PDB file of C-alpha atoms in Angstrom:
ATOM      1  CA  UNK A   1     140.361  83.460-118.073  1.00  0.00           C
ATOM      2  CA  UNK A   2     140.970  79.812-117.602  1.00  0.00           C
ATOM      3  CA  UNK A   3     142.680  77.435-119.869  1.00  0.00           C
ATOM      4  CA  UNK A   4     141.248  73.840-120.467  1.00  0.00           C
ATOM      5  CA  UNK A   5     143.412  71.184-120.472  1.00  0.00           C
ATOM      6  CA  UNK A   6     142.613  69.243-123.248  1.00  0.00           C
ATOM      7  CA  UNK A   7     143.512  65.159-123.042  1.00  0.00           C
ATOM      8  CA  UNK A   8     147.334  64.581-124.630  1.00  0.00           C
ATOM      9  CA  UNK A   9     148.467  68.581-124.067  1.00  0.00           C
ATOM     10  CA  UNK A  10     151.370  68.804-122.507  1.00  0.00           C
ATOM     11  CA  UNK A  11     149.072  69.892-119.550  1.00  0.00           C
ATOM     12  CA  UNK A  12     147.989  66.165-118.482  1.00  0.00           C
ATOM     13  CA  UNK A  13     151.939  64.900-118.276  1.00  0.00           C
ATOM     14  CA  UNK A  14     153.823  63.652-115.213  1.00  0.00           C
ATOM     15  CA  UNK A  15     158.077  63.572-115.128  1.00  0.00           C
ATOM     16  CA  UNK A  16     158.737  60.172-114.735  1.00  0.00           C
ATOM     17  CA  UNK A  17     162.440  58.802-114.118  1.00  0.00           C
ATOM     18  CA  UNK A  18     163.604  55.169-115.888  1.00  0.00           C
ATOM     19  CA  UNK A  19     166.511  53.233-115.811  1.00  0.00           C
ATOM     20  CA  UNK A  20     167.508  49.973-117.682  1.00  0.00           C
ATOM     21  CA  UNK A  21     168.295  47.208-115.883  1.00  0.00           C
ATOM     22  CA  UNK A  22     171.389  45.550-118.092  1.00  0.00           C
ATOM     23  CA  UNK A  23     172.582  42.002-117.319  1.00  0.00           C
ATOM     24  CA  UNK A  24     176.812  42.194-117.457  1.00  0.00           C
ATOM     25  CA  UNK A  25     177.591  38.454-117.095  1.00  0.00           C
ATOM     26  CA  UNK A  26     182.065  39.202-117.194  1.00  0.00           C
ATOM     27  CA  UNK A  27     182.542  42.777-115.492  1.00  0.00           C
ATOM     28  CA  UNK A  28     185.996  42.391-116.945  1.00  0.00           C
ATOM     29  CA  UNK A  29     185.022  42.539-120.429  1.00  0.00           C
ATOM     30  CA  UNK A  30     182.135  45.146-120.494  1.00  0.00           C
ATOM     31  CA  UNK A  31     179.236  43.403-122.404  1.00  0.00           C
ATOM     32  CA  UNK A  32     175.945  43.747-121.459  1.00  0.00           C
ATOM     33  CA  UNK A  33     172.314  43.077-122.948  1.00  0.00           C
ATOM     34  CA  UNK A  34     169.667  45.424-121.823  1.00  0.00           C
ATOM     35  CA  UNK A  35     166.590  42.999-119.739  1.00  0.00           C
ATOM     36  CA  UNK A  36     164.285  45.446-118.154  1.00  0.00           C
ATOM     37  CA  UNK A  37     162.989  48.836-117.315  1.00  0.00           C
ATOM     38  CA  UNK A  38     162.529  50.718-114.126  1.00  0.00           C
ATOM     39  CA  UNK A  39     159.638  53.579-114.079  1.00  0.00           C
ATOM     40  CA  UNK A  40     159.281  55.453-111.477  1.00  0.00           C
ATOM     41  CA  UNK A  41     156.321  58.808-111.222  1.00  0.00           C
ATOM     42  CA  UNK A  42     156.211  60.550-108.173  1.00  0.00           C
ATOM     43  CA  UNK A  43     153.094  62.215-108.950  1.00  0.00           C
ATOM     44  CA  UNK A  44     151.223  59.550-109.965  1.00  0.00           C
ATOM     45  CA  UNK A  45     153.028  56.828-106.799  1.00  0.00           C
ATOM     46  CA  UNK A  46     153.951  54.520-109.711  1.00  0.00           C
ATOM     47  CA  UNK A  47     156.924  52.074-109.543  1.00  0.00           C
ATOM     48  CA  UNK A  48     157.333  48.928-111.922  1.00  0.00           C
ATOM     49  CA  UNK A  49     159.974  47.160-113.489  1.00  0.00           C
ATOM     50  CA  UNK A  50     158.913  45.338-116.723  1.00  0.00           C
ATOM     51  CA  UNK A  51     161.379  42.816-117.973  1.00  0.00           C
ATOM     52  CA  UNK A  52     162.171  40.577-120.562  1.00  0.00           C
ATOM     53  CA  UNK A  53     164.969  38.084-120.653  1.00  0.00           C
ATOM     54  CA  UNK A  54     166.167  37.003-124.491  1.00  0.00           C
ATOM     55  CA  UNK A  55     168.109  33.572-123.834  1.00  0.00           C
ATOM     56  CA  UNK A  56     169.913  33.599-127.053  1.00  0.00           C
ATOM     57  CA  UNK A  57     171.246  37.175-126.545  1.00  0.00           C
ATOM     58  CA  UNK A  58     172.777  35.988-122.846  1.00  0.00           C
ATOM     59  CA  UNK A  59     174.039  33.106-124.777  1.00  0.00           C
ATOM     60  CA  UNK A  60     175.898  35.248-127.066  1.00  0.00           C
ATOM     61  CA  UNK A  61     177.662  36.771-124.081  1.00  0.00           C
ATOM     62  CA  UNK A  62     178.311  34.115-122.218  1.00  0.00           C
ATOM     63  CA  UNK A  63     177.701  30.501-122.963  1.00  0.00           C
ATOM     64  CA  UNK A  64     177.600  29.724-119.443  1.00  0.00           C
ATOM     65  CA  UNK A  65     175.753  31.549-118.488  1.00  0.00           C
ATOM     66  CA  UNK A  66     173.262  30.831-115.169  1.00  0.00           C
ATOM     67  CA  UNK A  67     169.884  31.841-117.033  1.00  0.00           C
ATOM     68  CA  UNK A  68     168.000  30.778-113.761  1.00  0.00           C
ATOM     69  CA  UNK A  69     169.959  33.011-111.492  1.00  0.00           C
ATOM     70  CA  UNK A  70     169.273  36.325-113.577  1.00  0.00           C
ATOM     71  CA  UNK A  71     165.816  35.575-114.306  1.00  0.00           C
ATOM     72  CA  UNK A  72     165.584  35.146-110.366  1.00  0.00           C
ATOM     73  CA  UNK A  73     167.354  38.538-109.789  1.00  0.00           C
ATOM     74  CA  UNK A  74     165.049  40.134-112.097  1.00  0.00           C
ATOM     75  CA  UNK A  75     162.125  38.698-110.267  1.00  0.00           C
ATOM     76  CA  UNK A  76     163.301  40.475-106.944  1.00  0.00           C
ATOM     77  CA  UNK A  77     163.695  43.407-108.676  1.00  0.00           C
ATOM     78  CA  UNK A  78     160.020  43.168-109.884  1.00  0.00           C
ATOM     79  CA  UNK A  79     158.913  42.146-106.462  1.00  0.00           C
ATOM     80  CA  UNK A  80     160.661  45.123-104.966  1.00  0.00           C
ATOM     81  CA  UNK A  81     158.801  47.530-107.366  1.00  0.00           C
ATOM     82  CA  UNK A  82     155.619  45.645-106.583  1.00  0.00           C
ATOM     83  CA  UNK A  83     155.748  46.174-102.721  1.00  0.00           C
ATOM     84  CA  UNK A  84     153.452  44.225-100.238  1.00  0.00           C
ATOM     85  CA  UNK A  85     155.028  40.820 -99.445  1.00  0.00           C
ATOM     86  CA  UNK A  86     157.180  40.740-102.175  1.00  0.00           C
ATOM     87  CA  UNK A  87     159.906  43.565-101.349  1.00  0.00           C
ATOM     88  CA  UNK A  88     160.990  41.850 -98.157  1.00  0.00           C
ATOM     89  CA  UNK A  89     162.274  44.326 -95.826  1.00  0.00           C
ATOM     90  CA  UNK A  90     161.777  47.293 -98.029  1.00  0.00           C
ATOM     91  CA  UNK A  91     157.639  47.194 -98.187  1.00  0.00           C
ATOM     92  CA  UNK A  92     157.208  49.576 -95.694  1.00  0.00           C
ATOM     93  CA  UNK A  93     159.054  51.911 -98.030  1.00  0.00           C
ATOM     94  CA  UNK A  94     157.667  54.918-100.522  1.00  0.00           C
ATOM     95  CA  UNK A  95     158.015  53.727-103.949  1.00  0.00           C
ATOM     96  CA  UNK A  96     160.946  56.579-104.510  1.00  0.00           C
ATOM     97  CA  UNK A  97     162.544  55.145-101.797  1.00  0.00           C
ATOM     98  CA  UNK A  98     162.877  51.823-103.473  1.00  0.00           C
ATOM     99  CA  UNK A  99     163.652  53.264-106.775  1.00  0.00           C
ATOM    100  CA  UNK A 100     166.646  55.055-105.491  1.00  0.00           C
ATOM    101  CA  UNK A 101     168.098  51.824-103.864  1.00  0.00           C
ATOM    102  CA  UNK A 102     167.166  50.100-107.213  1.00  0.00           C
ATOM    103  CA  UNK A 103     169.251  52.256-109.389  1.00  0.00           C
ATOM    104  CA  UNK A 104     172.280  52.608-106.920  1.00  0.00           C
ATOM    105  CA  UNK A 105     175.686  51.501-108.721  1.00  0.00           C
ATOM    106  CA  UNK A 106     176.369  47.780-108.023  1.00  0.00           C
ATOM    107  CA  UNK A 107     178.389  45.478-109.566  1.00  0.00           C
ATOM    108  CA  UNK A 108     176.488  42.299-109.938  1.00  0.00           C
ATOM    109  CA  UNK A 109     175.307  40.362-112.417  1.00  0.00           C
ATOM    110  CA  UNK A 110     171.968  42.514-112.986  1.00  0.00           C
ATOM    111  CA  UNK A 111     173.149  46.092-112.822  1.00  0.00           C
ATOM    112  CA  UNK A 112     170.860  49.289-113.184  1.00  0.00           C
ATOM    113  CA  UNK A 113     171.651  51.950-116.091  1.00  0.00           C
ATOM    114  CA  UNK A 114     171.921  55.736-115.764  1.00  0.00           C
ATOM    115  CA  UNK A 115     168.293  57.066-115.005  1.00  0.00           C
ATOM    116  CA  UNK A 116     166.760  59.269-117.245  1.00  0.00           C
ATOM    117  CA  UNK A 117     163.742  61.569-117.538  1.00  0.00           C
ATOM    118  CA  UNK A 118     160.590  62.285-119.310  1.00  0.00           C
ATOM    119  CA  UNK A 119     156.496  63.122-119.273  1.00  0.00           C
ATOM    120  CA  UNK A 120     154.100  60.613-119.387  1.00  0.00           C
ATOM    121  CA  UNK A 121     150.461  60.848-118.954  1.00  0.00           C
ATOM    122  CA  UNK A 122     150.307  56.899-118.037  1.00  0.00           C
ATOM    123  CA  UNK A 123     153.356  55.575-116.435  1.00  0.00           C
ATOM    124  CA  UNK A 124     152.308  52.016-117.148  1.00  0.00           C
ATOM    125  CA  UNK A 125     151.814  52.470-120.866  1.00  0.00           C
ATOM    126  CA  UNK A 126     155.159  54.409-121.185  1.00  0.00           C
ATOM    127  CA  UNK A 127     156.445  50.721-119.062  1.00  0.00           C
ATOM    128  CA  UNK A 128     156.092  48.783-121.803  1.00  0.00           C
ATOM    129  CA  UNK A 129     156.715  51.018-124.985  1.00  0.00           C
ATOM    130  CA  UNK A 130     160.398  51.586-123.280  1.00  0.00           C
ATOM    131  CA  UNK A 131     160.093  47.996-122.756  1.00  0.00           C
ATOM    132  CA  UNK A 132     159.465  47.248-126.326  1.00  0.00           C
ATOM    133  CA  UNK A 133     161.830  49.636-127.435  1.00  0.00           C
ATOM    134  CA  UNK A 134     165.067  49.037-125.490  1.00  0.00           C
ATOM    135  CA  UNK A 135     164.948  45.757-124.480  1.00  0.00           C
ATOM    136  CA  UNK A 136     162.944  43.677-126.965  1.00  0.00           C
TER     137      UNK A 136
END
């Protein structure tokens, strides 16, 4: 006998793998305000970043801080996810590829998070509610 999978069972889910993406404007001191989301699903070739920059927030952190610069990091990072034209020298890598080099350690003003994992039946959808609730 075969089983149906029936639309939201835990049959239709893909493991997906997502990082935050924290700006850390003093290394020194440790503070950091969460601006983005990396999701990654092998099984479905999705990569995206979706972020979201809260001025006031930075502000908080650092008064001085170059608002400009980070939003431009967090562009590349979006480019990078988006492939094509706008990953530079990394579109003619797979999408896990690029994730991996996205969430390697660095110590720069836009830093990734520890990845985690979960199951998703739309990795785009699960994008934006991590978006909404870790970052906004």
């Amino acid at each position: 006998m075969r089983s149906r999978v029936v639309p939201g069972s835990r049959g239709d889910l893909d493991v997906f793998e997502y990082a935050l993406l924290r700006v850390v404007p003093h290394i020194e001191r440790g503070e950091l305000i969460n601006a983005g989301v990396l999701v990654y699903c092998r099984a479905r070739t999705y990569l995206a970043a979706r972020t979201h920059l809260d001025r006031d927030r930075l502000f908080a952190l650092d008064p001085c801080a170059d608002v400009r610069g980070v939003r431009a990091a967090l562009q590349a990072v979006e480019g990078l996810c988006t492939g094509g034209a706008h990953a530079g020298q990394a579109a003619g890598e797979e999408p896990g590829s690029r994730f991996r080099w996205l969430v390697a350690p660095r110590s720069t003003i836009v830093q990734p998070g520890p990845v985690h994992t979960g199951l998703t039946a739309d990795p785009e959808a699960e994008s934006e509610r991590l978006l909404d609730l870790l970052v906004r």
